[in-house]
Amino acid sequence: MPPYVDVVVVFRAASKGAPLSKEQTRKNAAKTERQYTRLMETLTRANLKAVGRRGENQDQLLILVTCPPTLLLQLVHRERYSDFLCGLPMTGLPSAEADLDSAPLSSADRVRLVHAYITSTPHGGGLGIIPGCEEWDLVQSVMALHNHEFNDQWIRLWTRHRIASMELEKIRDQFGDSVALYFFFLTAYTRALIFPSVLGVLFYFFGIPYSAIYSSLLFIWSVVFVEWWRLQERILSVRWCTRGSFRVEKRRADFIPGFPWWRKEARKMASIPVILLFASVLAIVLTGVFVLEAFVTQLYKGPGLRIVAFTPTLLFSALVPRLLGVYKTIAQRYTDWENHAHQSSHANSLSIKVFTLSAVNAYLGLALSAFVYVPFGQMVMSLVQQHLFSGPQGVTTAILERLNLNITDTLKFTLGARGVITQSAAGAMTAKSLFEADTARARLKLNPSRLQEQMFAFSVTNPILDNVQDVVLPFLMRAIGSFRAGKGFRNGGGKGIGKKKRVAFDDEPAGQTHDDVQTREEREFLETVRSEACLPEYDTFDDYSEMVTQFGYVALWSTIWPLAPLMALLNNYIEARSDAFKIAVHERRPIPVRTDTIGPWLESLSFLAWLSAVTNSALVYMFRTPFNGLAAENENPHEDHVDTAIKDLLVSAFLIALLASHVYFVVRAVVRHTLEVALWRGSKEMKEVDRVEREIKQKYLAQSPSTPVESQLDSKHSICMQNMEDWASFWAKDEGLEEIRKSDKDE
């Protein structure tokens, strides 16, 4: 059995980069030695057992740390006292030693306590070993090791059987509340997709396109699911004793105390213009790519047609990811500047900023197709044609001149000596030779099924590519890197195929044979630790973002293609297993975090549910009746009449969307009240909350020293007794019955 290790501190022993001078190398070596010595002394003084080993490379050290039982018991005592003072529900109170000794401690709780003890600030009762801070700049991370036996059973069970609540509880015991809450959400959301999936199949095969009934039921489903999950969060927090866990969260090391509230709020508000700026730039880029892909490339008929058709995709791949990467870096800096006291609020703020642009990137293409391309595609196509063929200095001529192509000479060479070619005629002839000039033919190039094709790509193609990227691509990248290093092909668990070099350890006893069981077991264990240290850290942001974005596709746009919920259901069946595989094989073990909510993602779901009311109502109104009338009017020379028809259409769609927005708030209030009464009031979780609060108060009163109330009354006690004796006859005679009988006789 390998040694039990709670956490591993990844320490950088040498600097990467350009070669340094000998003097600088000596200074860095001295600094590394001092910081490593101080790190080991800090861990040892804190009664932790720590030992250093060489990492995967020469510039990396791994400090393996384990917590003795006595120190672990102290950490448990301290946490439960803190929970008690902050009012968290607990199954056992910190007053009784038996409760602390007998209460089960899961693997996730142990890792969380030790990790928090090492990385928390001294103000929060920790050692202050914070990766990346100025004092510990050589400490790269503090990670936990996987339980490979549990991971193997987890993957095997989920691959062959359905996901059960009992297995989700085991995930919580192994990875903590945050990861378990994600899988609870994913499972609940997947099961909730059954209703819209069945509904979508029925309306796809037997209903009519853009059905108002389907859109209304889909909207109600989205509201019910969001409000149901809001209550489910509360119920799970009671079961897991994490309700209000933010009150016991440790402070961030970068937090600067003493900030007035208005300065904090001002810093948060300062990020809004930045978000709007990047959202506007992203919208302009996406709109330009959309116009180029939907109109310009469709009109082009010159040389290199197949290459030109890929131009929008190349522009999107070159510009959008880079823009999002720059924005994420700036959003990270802004969030750090906001001076959040706790990591949860910091993560929530960053998630909102990043997901805002991700949503714009995900939904703007569909919005442009739904509200521009389909209803007004013929008009936009005509405008593009006019812009391409607008005089001698049109867009086509300008582009060719940018490419240093002499239009006149080219046409003279092509036409021969048939006459003088003017610049105006050259521009017109070149534009018509490269782009479709006939209006009727151009309209035929419009794709009436563009919306459905986009929904198919977002619902089917993209999820498949994402799963390949999450599951298959890390295998390939790690295998290539391992092969280049001469270590054979290795998987995430450190076990490889092919011939590998034996690693020589400095701490192996001299003369010890390689067949020794303990030495071989230690070597295999350290090899596993090294391979896990090379893995990236896991974060629930990408997984939540993927599911919330998918919810938006279903709630906002599945009116276009009712089979989208079914595709989402099938994808999520695979997604749960691919996420489990990703955590178990391709990522480091998540550091357990106590939480009682999915954070800003719940508000994102609420916003998308509101937006679904707006988009569904607009889609049904605009597409329920085909645009034959408007299309005919486009050919009418009376442009004023066409403009009036378009204006009336847009105004009517806006008013209907506004009405649907108000309907959303009414429906949400009714659904929230109904679910509150049906699922929460009188439930065992609500009774448990009341019971725990009452028990805490009773035990507190029972343990409090009794107040000598009698001593406070001694001075007046004798006077009161004497007074009662003197007036004994007064207290002995009652005249109430006599007065009642007397009043009866008088009547």
XYZ file of C-alpha atoms in Angstrom:
747
model
C 0.000 0.000 0.000
C 1.513 3.374 -0.966
C 1.955 6.136 1.619
C -1.119 8.246 2.343
C -0.594 11.762 0.995
C -3.135 14.515 1.620
C -1.752 17.205 -0.701
C 1.272 17.806 -2.902
C 3.007 21.190 -3.096
C 4.444 21.781 -6.573
C 7.649 23.804 -6.200
C 9.626 25.366 -9.056
C 13.289 24.618 -8.484
C 14.675 26.519 -11.478
C 13.547 29.327 -13.726
C 12.529 28.665 -17.302
C 13.418 30.998 -20.097
C 16.536 32.494 -21.613
C 19.937 31.296 -20.378
C 21.197 33.251 -17.392
C 24.629 34.351 -16.385
C 26.540 32.414 -13.754
C 25.995 35.173 -11.201
C 22.253 35.226 -11.822
C 22.128 31.446 -11.718
C 23.857 31.442 -8.309
C 21.429 34.057 -6.989
C 18.433 32.080 -8.212
C 19.821 28.898 -6.704
C 20.346 30.628 -3.353
C 16.826 32.066 -3.451
C 15.378 28.663 -4.336
C 17.247 27.000 -1.474
C 16.134 29.639 1.047
C 12.481 29.471 0.007
C 12.461 25.666 -0.065
C 14.051 25.510 3.401
C 11.533 28.042 4.737
C 8.686 26.073 3.150
C 9.753 22.820 4.777
C 10.249 24.551 8.140
C 6.790 26.140 7.936
C 5.146 22.807 7.205
C 7.118 21.002 9.904
C 6.437 23.632 12.585
C 2.731 23.269 11.805
C 3.009 19.552 12.780
C 2.582 18.402 9.177
C 4.779 15.636 7.802
C 6.425 16.706 4.557
C 9.068 15.231 2.289
C 10.466 16.479 -1.034
C 10.929 14.463 -4.196
C 12.062 15.328 -7.710
C 9.306 16.176 -10.140
C 8.745 15.270 -13.749
C 11.548 17.618 -14.814
C 14.759 18.833 -13.243
C 13.243 22.249 -12.564
C 10.394 20.896 -10.442
C 10.141 19.566 -6.897
C 7.152 17.839 -5.339
C 6.614 18.184 -1.580
C 4.343 15.398 -0.374
C 2.386 16.384 2.743
C 0.303 14.328 5.137
C -1.610 15.435 8.207
C -1.271 13.471 11.473
C -4.533 12.430 13.195
C -4.027 14.764 16.153
C -3.677 17.836 13.938
C -6.579 16.698 11.760
C -8.768 16.429 14.841
C -7.829 19.996 15.798
C -8.760 21.225 12.320
C -12.119 19.456 12.547
C -12.773 21.004 15.994
C -11.890 24.457 14.738
C -14.080 24.197 11.656
C -17.090 22.975 13.602
C -16.736 25.735 16.136
C -16.636 28.213 13.264
C -19.706 26.606 11.712
C -21.518 26.845 15.029
C -20.683 30.508 15.513
C -21.755 31.375 11.962
C -25.028 29.481 12.201
C -24.377 26.673 9.737
C -26.534 23.572 10.216
C -24.549 20.674 11.627
C -25.254 17.076 12.455
C -22.927 17.246 15.453
C -22.135 20.212 17.690
C -18.622 21.177 18.785
C -19.542 20.911 22.442
C -19.222 17.184 22.727
C -15.923 15.384 22.220
C -17.766 12.237 21.226
C -19.408 14.036 18.321
C -16.074 15.131 16.924
C -14.419 11.761 17.370
C -17.272 9.651 16.044
C -18.460 11.877 13.166
C -17.382 10.394 9.818
C -14.850 12.421 7.867
C -14.938 11.897 4.117
C -11.888 11.951 1.892
C -13.021 15.267 0.422
C -13.389 16.834 3.883
C -9.902 15.741 4.837
C -8.320 17.143 1.681
C -10.304 20.371 2.024
C -9.246 20.897 5.645
C -5.550 20.258 4.969
C -5.522 22.339 1.790
C -7.282 25.236 3.506
C -4.883 25.003 6.472
C -1.873 25.316 4.163
C -3.152 27.941 1.720
C -5.242 30.164 4.006
C -3.844 33.432 5.285
C -2.575 33.639 8.880
C -5.575 35.867 9.584
C -7.785 32.917 8.612
C -5.850 30.458 10.728
C -3.691 29.053 7.925
C 0.008 28.880 7.122
C -0.158 31.479 4.354
C 1.538 29.309 1.707
C -0.347 30.820 -1.213
C 0.826 29.808 -4.699
C 2.065 32.702 -6.795
C 2.125 35.322 -4.052
C 5.181 37.500 -3.525
C 6.387 35.578 -0.492
C 5.949 32.160 -2.140
C 6.557 32.958 -5.808
C 8.240 29.583 -6.404
C 5.224 27.630 -5.156
C 3.243 26.830 -8.292
C 0.243 25.024 -6.834
C -1.055 22.849 -4.026
C -2.807 19.813 -5.486
C -4.510 16.645 -4.295
C -3.936 13.133 -5.625
C -6.529 11.023 -7.317
C -7.969 7.891 -5.761
C -7.542 5.696 -8.828
C -9.482 2.823 -7.365
C -12.517 5.059 -6.908
C -12.029 6.605 -10.366
C -11.945 3.205 -12.052
C -15.112 2.064 -10.275
C -16.795 5.391 -11.049
C -16.091 5.243 -14.779
C -16.963 1.555 -15.010
C -20.247 1.993 -13.149
C -21.401 5.074 -15.089
C -20.465 3.458 -18.391
C -22.587 0.378 -17.793
C -25.403 1.639 -15.581
C -27.535 4.713 -15.151
C -26.546 7.486 -12.768
C -28.093 7.063 -9.321
C -28.363 9.505 -6.442
C -26.310 7.188 -4.246
C -23.410 7.401 -6.688
C -23.685 11.185 -6.710
C -23.313 11.159 -2.924
C -20.119 9.153 -3.353
C -18.857 11.822 -5.738
C -19.415 14.385 -3.009
C -17.437 12.279 -0.531
C -14.584 12.097 -3.000
C -14.521 15.504 -4.734
C -16.513 17.824 -2.494
C -19.675 19.881 -2.757
C -18.900 21.964 -5.852
C -18.218 19.013 -8.170
C -21.098 16.981 -6.731
C -23.434 19.937 -7.165
C -22.432 20.202 -10.827
C -23.211 16.535 -11.456
C -26.492 16.876 -9.541
C -27.367 19.817 -11.782
C -26.322 17.980 -14.927
C -28.378 14.929 -13.974
C -31.432 16.984 -13.032
C -31.202 19.070 -16.201
C -30.818 15.959 -18.356
C -33.919 14.380 -16.836
C -35.820 17.638 -17.259
C -35.020 17.548 -20.988
C -37.241 14.484 -21.417
C -40.405 16.615 -21.521
C -39.286 19.087 -24.240
C -37.705 16.205 -26.164
C -40.984 14.302 -26.380
C -42.794 17.546 -27.116
C -40.326 18.456 -29.846
C -40.590 15.060 -31.560
C -44.386 15.284 -31.615
C -44.455 18.807 -33.040
C -41.625 18.117 -35.498
C -43.420 15.185 -37.128
C -47.070 16.003 -36.496
C -47.236 19.720 -35.752
C -46.802 22.884 -37.739
C -43.606 24.973 -37.955
C -43.246 27.759 -35.415
C -46.178 26.524 -33.390
C -47.427 28.932 -30.734
C -48.447 25.978 -28.535
C -44.983 24.418 -28.664
C -43.288 27.751 -27.967
C -45.587 28.464 -25.020
C -45.053 25.033 -23.476
C -41.308 25.352 -23.998
C -41.302 28.741 -22.285
C -43.289 27.402 -19.307
C -40.922 24.426 -19.069
C -37.880 26.713 -18.894
C -39.423 28.782 -16.098
C -40.495 25.686 -14.138
C -37.056 24.096 -14.426
C -35.202 27.201 -13.242
C -37.498 27.717 -10.264
C -37.471 24.005 -9.429
C -33.672 23.992 -9.397
C -33.679 27.060 -7.153
C -35.581 25.025 -4.568
C -33.495 21.915 -5.213
C -30.385 23.892 -4.330
C -31.924 24.806 -1.007
C -32.900 21.208 -0.306
C -29.419 19.894 -1.143
C -27.766 22.541 1.024
C -29.860 21.340 3.970
C -29.028 17.691 3.324
C -25.327 18.457 2.992
C -25.247 20.929 5.909
C -23.782 23.647 3.679
C -26.553 26.227 3.731
C -24.913 29.597 4.317
C -21.399 28.197 3.791
C -20.256 31.570 2.395
C -20.266 32.858 5.985
C -17.333 30.611 6.936
C -15.326 31.133 3.766
C -11.694 32.168 4.196
C -10.525 35.552 3.008
C -8.532 35.878 -0.186
C -4.869 36.686 0.213
C -5.140 39.649 -2.181
C -7.997 41.235 -0.264
C -7.235 44.707 1.054
C -9.356 45.489 4.134
C -10.699 48.930 4.912
C -12.290 49.665 1.545
C -15.496 51.723 1.829
C -18.541 50.153 0.287
C -18.967 52.854 -2.358
C -15.454 52.298 -3.675
C -16.087 48.575 -4.041
C -19.320 49.184 -5.908
C -17.676 51.839 -8.090
C -14.964 49.386 -9.103
C -17.576 46.798 -10.008
C -19.486 49.336 -12.085
C -16.272 50.385 -13.837
C -16.125 47.032 -15.619
C -19.479 47.603 -17.363
C -18.084 49.973 -20.043
C -15.298 47.489 -20.731
C -17.802 44.645 -21.136
C -19.934 46.778 -23.451
C -16.892 47.797 -25.488
C -15.720 44.229 -26.061
C -19.296 43.044 -26.662
C -19.696 45.751 -29.318
C -16.400 44.845 -31.000
C -17.343 41.159 -30.937
C -20.781 41.949 -32.364
C -19.226 43.993 -35.179
C -16.789 41.188 -36.007
C -19.513 38.531 -35.957
C -21.830 40.692 -38.041
C -19.078 41.296 -40.591
C -18.317 37.578 -40.791
C -22.049 36.893 -41.091
C -22.505 39.327 -44.003
C -19.399 37.983 -45.702
C -20.502 34.371 -45.311
C -24.224 34.756 -46.010
C -24.137 37.275 -48.844
C -20.744 38.187 -50.313
C -19.438 34.634 -50.731
C -22.801 33.615 -52.203
C -22.530 36.338 -54.850
C -18.921 35.583 -55.702
C -18.370 33.550 -58.885
C -14.779 34.366 -59.752
C -11.625 32.254 -59.537
C -10.862 30.363 -56.334
C -14.503 29.999 -55.400
C -13.899 27.126 -52.983
C -11.104 29.022 -51.247
C -13.196 32.171 -50.937
C -16.018 30.133 -49.383
C -13.723 29.304 -46.446
C -12.743 32.941 -45.868
C -15.468 33.636 -43.222
C -14.447 30.528 -41.269
C -10.794 31.528 -41.382
C -11.606 35.059 -40.246
C -13.756 33.761 -37.409
C -11.041 31.335 -36.259
C -8.377 34.021 -36.441
C -10.234 36.898 -34.789
C -12.870 35.644 -32.342
C -10.767 33.288 -30.142
C -8.028 35.899 -29.889
C -10.524 38.607 -28.977
C -12.106 36.391 -26.323
C -8.655 35.517 -24.951
C -7.678 39.177 -24.614
C -11.013 39.959 -22.992
C -10.645 37.118 -20.496
C -7.235 38.423 -19.443
C -8.601 41.938 -18.970
C -11.664 40.568 -17.130
C -9.333 38.697 -14.763
C -7.425 41.883 -13.995
C -10.593 43.878 -13.474
C -11.961 41.216 -11.135
C -8.732 41.248 -9.107
C -8.934 45.039 -8.969
C -12.470 44.856 -7.543
C -10.949 43.611 -4.262
C -13.272 40.704 -3.468
C -12.992 39.407 0.069
C -13.792 35.780 -0.773
C -12.978 33.455 -3.612
C -16.641 32.641 -4.267
C -17.571 36.273 -4.974
C -14.413 36.672 -7.065
C -15.285 33.593 -9.139
C -18.905 34.711 -9.523
C -17.896 38.138 -10.797
C -15.397 36.684 -13.255
C -17.892 34.075 -14.475
C -20.497 36.740 -15.245
C -17.976 38.815 -17.199
C -16.642 35.910 -19.251
C -20.005 34.259 -19.904
C -21.470 37.536 -21.172
C -19.221 37.533 -24.222
C -19.511 33.756 -24.591
C -23.288 34.156 -24.845
C -22.919 36.901 -27.450
C -20.629 34.625 -29.448
C -23.035 31.686 -29.105
C -26.353 33.344 -29.905
C -25.636 36.352 -32.144
C -25.267 34.245 -35.287
C -28.697 32.697 -34.778
C -30.206 36.081 -33.947
C -28.837 37.609 -37.161
C -30.152 34.720 -39.202
C -33.567 34.743 -37.502
C -34.215 38.476 -37.444
C -32.182 39.694 -40.445
C -31.362 36.947 -42.949
C -34.702 35.140 -43.173
C -37.153 38.073 -43.091
C -35.011 40.681 -44.862
C -32.457 38.575 -46.764
C -33.581 39.762 -50.194
C -33.295 43.393 -49.189
C -29.838 42.885 -47.649
C -28.722 40.998 -50.753
C -29.830 43.927 -52.923
C -27.947 46.365 -50.695
C -24.798 44.229 -50.906
C -25.088 44.141 -54.692
C -25.508 47.900 -54.866
C -22.476 48.344 -52.641
C -20.358 45.995 -54.759
C -21.341 47.588 -58.043
C -21.552 51.233 -56.925
C -19.569 53.110 -59.564
C -15.953 52.943 -60.602
C -14.721 53.217 -57.044
C -16.922 50.432 -55.713
C -15.777 47.869 -53.235
C -14.608 45.436 -55.905
C -12.482 48.042 -57.651
C -11.006 49.221 -54.350
C -10.047 45.680 -53.350
C -8.366 44.997 -56.668
C -6.445 48.262 -56.455
C -5.322 47.267 -52.959
C -3.940 44.116 -54.546
C -2.056 46.253 -57.116
C -4.040 44.844 -60.030
C -4.463 47.197 -62.989
C -8.052 46.635 -64.060
C -7.792 48.513 -67.360
C -4.668 46.701 -68.523
C -6.149 43.364 -67.544
C -9.310 43.964 -69.554
C -7.335 45.268 -72.538
C -5.276 42.107 -72.509
C -8.459 40.040 -72.311
C -10.550 41.929 -74.902
C -7.822 42.872 -77.302
C -7.895 46.094 -79.283
C -11.669 46.467 -79.440
C -11.631 49.983 -78.129
C -10.621 52.187 -75.289
C -11.636 50.894 -71.846
C -12.521 53.653 -69.400
C -11.938 53.310 -65.663
C -15.689 53.329 -65.023
C -16.357 50.629 -67.571
C -13.417 48.612 -66.268
C -14.744 48.701 -62.721
C -18.244 47.697 -63.776
C -17.019 44.866 -65.994
C -14.695 43.547 -63.314
C -17.372 43.601 -60.621
C -19.851 41.803 -62.880
C -17.295 39.210 -63.847
C -16.482 38.402 -60.202
C -19.897 38.769 -58.555
C -23.455 37.917 -59.492
C -25.116 41.048 -60.839
C -28.529 39.620 -61.671
C -30.970 40.336 -58.822
C -33.244 37.383 -59.534
C -30.358 34.909 -59.563
C -28.932 36.450 -56.410
C -32.193 35.890 -54.561
C -32.099 32.217 -55.504
C -28.802 31.917 -53.674
C -30.498 32.663 -50.342
C -30.757 29.553 -48.185
C -34.305 29.178 -46.781
C -33.202 26.427 -44.387
C -30.255 28.355 -42.946
C -31.758 28.554 -39.455
C -32.390 24.810 -39.274
C -28.871 24.070 -40.503
C -27.387 26.351 -37.867
C -29.427 24.702 -35.131
C -28.262 21.287 -36.344
C -24.652 22.470 -36.182
C -25.049 23.913 -32.679
C -27.053 20.928 -31.375
C -25.251 18.018 -33.014
C -21.941 18.909 -34.649
C -20.499 21.225 -31.993
C -21.194 18.877 -29.024
C -19.480 16.022 -30.856
C -16.420 18.170 -31.499
C -16.417 19.350 -27.862
C -16.484 15.769 -26.573
C -13.638 14.815 -28.877
C -11.690 17.832 -27.661
C -12.320 16.977 -23.994
C -11.702 13.219 -24.161
C -9.591 12.289 -27.184
C -7.388 15.330 -27.775
C -5.711 15.290 -24.297
C -4.722 11.665 -24.915
C -3.076 12.582 -28.199
C -1.302 15.661 -26.855
C -0.001 13.852 -23.789
C 1.081 10.848 -25.831
C 2.977 13.033 -28.295
C 4.690 14.932 -25.481
C 5.615 11.723 -23.673
C 6.918 10.140 -26.858
C 9.088 13.174 -27.590
C 10.530 12.909 -24.079
C 11.496 9.278 -24.754
C 9.140 7.801 -22.163
C 6.739 5.904 -24.390
C 3.023 6.527 -24.628
C 1.505 7.190 -21.224
C -2.038 7.722 -20.005
C -3.309 10.060 -17.317
C -2.743 7.620 -14.480
C 0.955 7.372 -15.052
C 0.773 3.884 -16.514
C 2.249 3.651 -19.968
C 2.704 1.250 -22.809
C 5.994 0.871 -24.528
C 9.456 0.830 -23.100
C 10.167 3.454 -20.449
C 13.387 4.460 -18.826
C 13.709 3.728 -15.173
C 13.863 6.846 -13.040
C 16.750 6.958 -10.591
C 15.868 8.373 -7.177
C 18.410 10.086 -4.996
C 16.718 8.844 -1.844
C 16.797 5.128 -2.716
C 18.997 3.122 -0.341
C 22.278 2.036 -1.884
C 22.482 -1.573 -2.944
C 18.749 -2.159 -2.786
C 17.474 -4.517 -5.462
C 14.878 -3.429 -7.953
C 12.733 -6.416 -7.066
C 12.158 -5.153 -3.578
C 8.389 -4.743 -3.197
C 8.430 -1.517 -1.205
C 10.958 0.130 -3.502
C 9.022 -0.874 -6.583
C 5.754 0.304 -5.027
C 7.323 3.615 -4.062
C 8.707 4.087 -7.557
C 5.319 3.426 -9.140
C 3.629 5.737 -6.662
C 6.048 8.606 -7.348
C 5.670 8.061 -11.070
C 1.902 8.446 -10.668
C 2.372 11.611 -8.596
C 4.639 13.097 -11.266
C 2.185 12.333 -14.045
C -0.689 13.926 -12.091
C 1.398 17.035 -11.407
C 1.638 17.573 -15.173
C -2.153 17.600 -15.574
C -4.123 20.871 -15.724
C -6.304 22.009 -12.852
C -10.022 21.340 -13.049
C -12.547 24.162 -12.987
C -16.311 23.814 -13.176
C -16.633 27.029 -15.221
C -16.290 25.390 -18.641
C -18.746 22.611 -17.779
C -21.361 24.987 -16.376
C -20.879 27.351 -19.308
C -21.459 24.514 -21.764
C -24.672 23.388 -20.066
C -26.086 26.891 -19.600
C -25.314 27.717 -23.234
C -27.093 24.535 -24.278
C -30.082 25.498 -22.141
C -30.156 28.761 -24.070
C -30.213 26.934 -27.393
C -33.123 24.802 -26.209
C -35.149 27.554 -24.536
C -34.477 30.364 -27.030
C -34.141 28.719 -30.420
C -35.647 25.216 -30.466
C -38.840 26.711 -31.926
C -36.783 26.832 -35.120
C -35.857 23.133 -34.915
C -37.942 21.199 -32.338
C -35.525 18.249 -32.351
C -32.906 20.354 -30.516
C -34.062 19.224 -27.012
C -33.749 15.574 -28.080
C -30.234 16.186 -29.366
C -29.377 17.928 -26.082
C -30.754 14.967 -24.120
C -28.641 12.487 -26.080
C -25.586 14.704 -25.757
C -25.984 15.062 -21.992
C -26.171 11.298 -21.561
C -22.666 11.206 -23.035
C -21.619 14.495 -21.427
C -22.010 13.207 -17.866
C -19.722 10.289 -18.639
C -17.216 12.311 -20.636
C -16.983 14.870 -17.809
C -16.415 12.055 -15.320
C -13.735 10.593 -17.584
C -12.135 14.021 -18.003
C -11.917 14.567 -14.242
C -10.628 11.066 -13.559
C -8.029 10.903 -16.343
C -7.248 14.282 -17.914
C -7.447 16.707 -14.973
C -6.023 16.995 -11.504
C -8.226 15.972 -8.650
C -10.515 18.918 -7.875
C -9.842 20.650 -4.588
C -13.071 20.252 -2.546
C -14.987 23.459 -1.942
C -18.014 23.929 0.283
C -20.878 25.627 -1.523
C -24.662 25.761 -1.402
C -25.398 27.094 -4.886
C -24.264 26.966 -8.490
C -23.547 30.664 -8.160
C -24.087 33.080 -11.052
C -25.215 30.283 -13.344
C -28.624 30.257 -11.671
C -29.118 33.916 -12.530
C -27.900 33.219 -16.050
C -30.552 30.523 -16.368
C -33.188 32.962 -15.107
C -32.093 35.569 -17.643
C -32.218 33.024 -20.478
C -35.696 31.929 -19.369
C -36.823 35.564 -19.573
C -35.134 35.955 -22.949
C -36.896 32.817 -24.196
C -40.238 34.575 -23.699
C -39.035 37.438 -25.895
C -37.433 35.384 -28.674
C -40.138 32.716 -28.885
C -42.933 35.264 -29.147
C -41.043 37.206 -31.824
C -40.197 34.065 -33.794
C -43.765 32.786 -33.737
C -45.162 36.167 -34.787
C -42.668 36.721 -37.602
C -42.469 33.176 -39.023
C -45.911 31.754 -38.293
C -47.084 33.455 -41.491
C -44.631 33.268 -44.413
C -43.138 36.480 -45.787
C -44.675 36.150 -49.210
C -46.360 39.514 -48.959
C -43.219 41.284 -47.857
C -41.157 39.524 -50.510
C -43.562 40.696 -53.200
C -43.454 44.195 -51.839
C -39.687 44.178 -52.161
C -40.119 44.000 -55.910
C -42.599 46.888 -55.869
C -41.043 50.145 -56.989
C -42.846 52.064 -54.274
C -40.113 51.971 -51.634
C -42.103 54.059 -49.165
C -44.749 51.364 -48.999
C -42.077 48.720 -48.409
C -40.481 50.766 -45.633
C -43.871 51.194 -43.981
C -44.547 47.450 -44.089
C -41.155 46.680 -42.561
C -41.646 49.303 -39.883
C -45.068 47.910 -38.987
C -43.659 44.407 -38.806
C -40.800 45.388 -36.500
C -42.998 47.506 -34.249
C -45.570 44.723 -33.916
C -42.877 42.152 -33.142
C -41.367 44.472 -30.532
C -44.707 45.069 -28.808
C -45.481 41.344 -28.713
C -42.016 40.618 -27.285
C -42.550 43.342 -24.655
C -45.869 41.814 -23.666
C -44.275 38.367 -23.443
C -41.591 39.842 -21.191
C -44.245 40.992 -18.703
C -46.001 37.637 -18.967
C -42.737 36.002 -17.900
C -42.711 37.798 -14.553
C -46.313 36.783 -13.877
C -45.648 33.143 -14.777
C -42.460 33.076 -12.712
C -44.245 34.439 -9.637
C -47.003 31.824 -9.943
C -44.563 28.962 -10.521
C -42.267 30.041 -7.690
C -45.141 30.266 -5.204
C -46.592 26.935 -6.304
C -43.276 25.098 -6.039
C -42.539 26.750 -2.701
C -45.800 25.449 -1.265
C -45.602 22.042 -2.914
C -41.930 21.167 -2.390
C -40.569 23.208 0.499
C -43.213 24.056 3.066
C -43.781 21.079 5.292
C -40.936 19.104 3.712
C -38.509 17.127 5.822
C -35.716 19.516 4.811
C -37.668 22.492 6.158
C -38.382 20.585 9.371
C -34.705 19.678 9.561
C -33.725 23.349 9.353
C -36.100 24.225 12.183
C -34.955 21.245 14.241
C -31.263 22.034 13.880
C -31.760 25.686 14.781
C -33.855 24.772 17.811
C -31.362 22.102 18.894
C -28.450 24.508 18.636
C -30.261 27.039 20.818
C -31.273 24.395 23.351
C -27.766 22.987 23.645
C -26.355 26.472 23.923
C -28.722 27.287 26.783
C -28.023 23.952 28.448
C -24.271 24.544 28.372
C -24.454 28.171 29.462
C -23.838 28.824 33.171
C -27.111 29.310 35.024
C -27.858 32.877 36.009
C -28.364 33.279 39.795
C -31.787 34.856 39.475
C -32.646 34.059 43.098
C -29.759 36.130 44.394
C -31.109 39.152 42.585
C -34.465 38.760 44.377
C -33.159 38.084 47.886
C -33.355 41.742 48.876
C -37.064 41.918 48.120
C -38.025 38.383 49.034
C -38.511 38.923 52.767
C -40.532 42.113 52.234
C -42.845 40.331 49.815
C -43.450 37.398 52.167
C -44.207 39.689 55.076
C -46.669 41.640 52.962
C -48.507 38.478 51.953
C -48.854 37.389 55.610
C -50.213 40.761 56.652
C -52.830 40.704 53.929
C -53.719 37.034 54.175
C -57.411 37.785 54.746
C -57.481 39.983 51.634
C -56.169 37.187 49.412
C -58.457 34.561 51.039
C -61.804 36.166 50.196
C -63.174 36.126 46.593
C -66.304 38.196 45.851
C -66.650 37.406 42.151
C -69.384 34.734 42.428
C -71.381 36.813 44.882
C -71.413 39.760 42.467
C -72.554 37.537 39.578
C -75.432 36.039 41.606
C -76.416 39.459 42.853
C -76.619 40.796 39.291
C -78.830 37.831 38.297
C -81.316 38.545 41.125
C -81.465 42.232 40.167
C -82.476 41.294 36.605
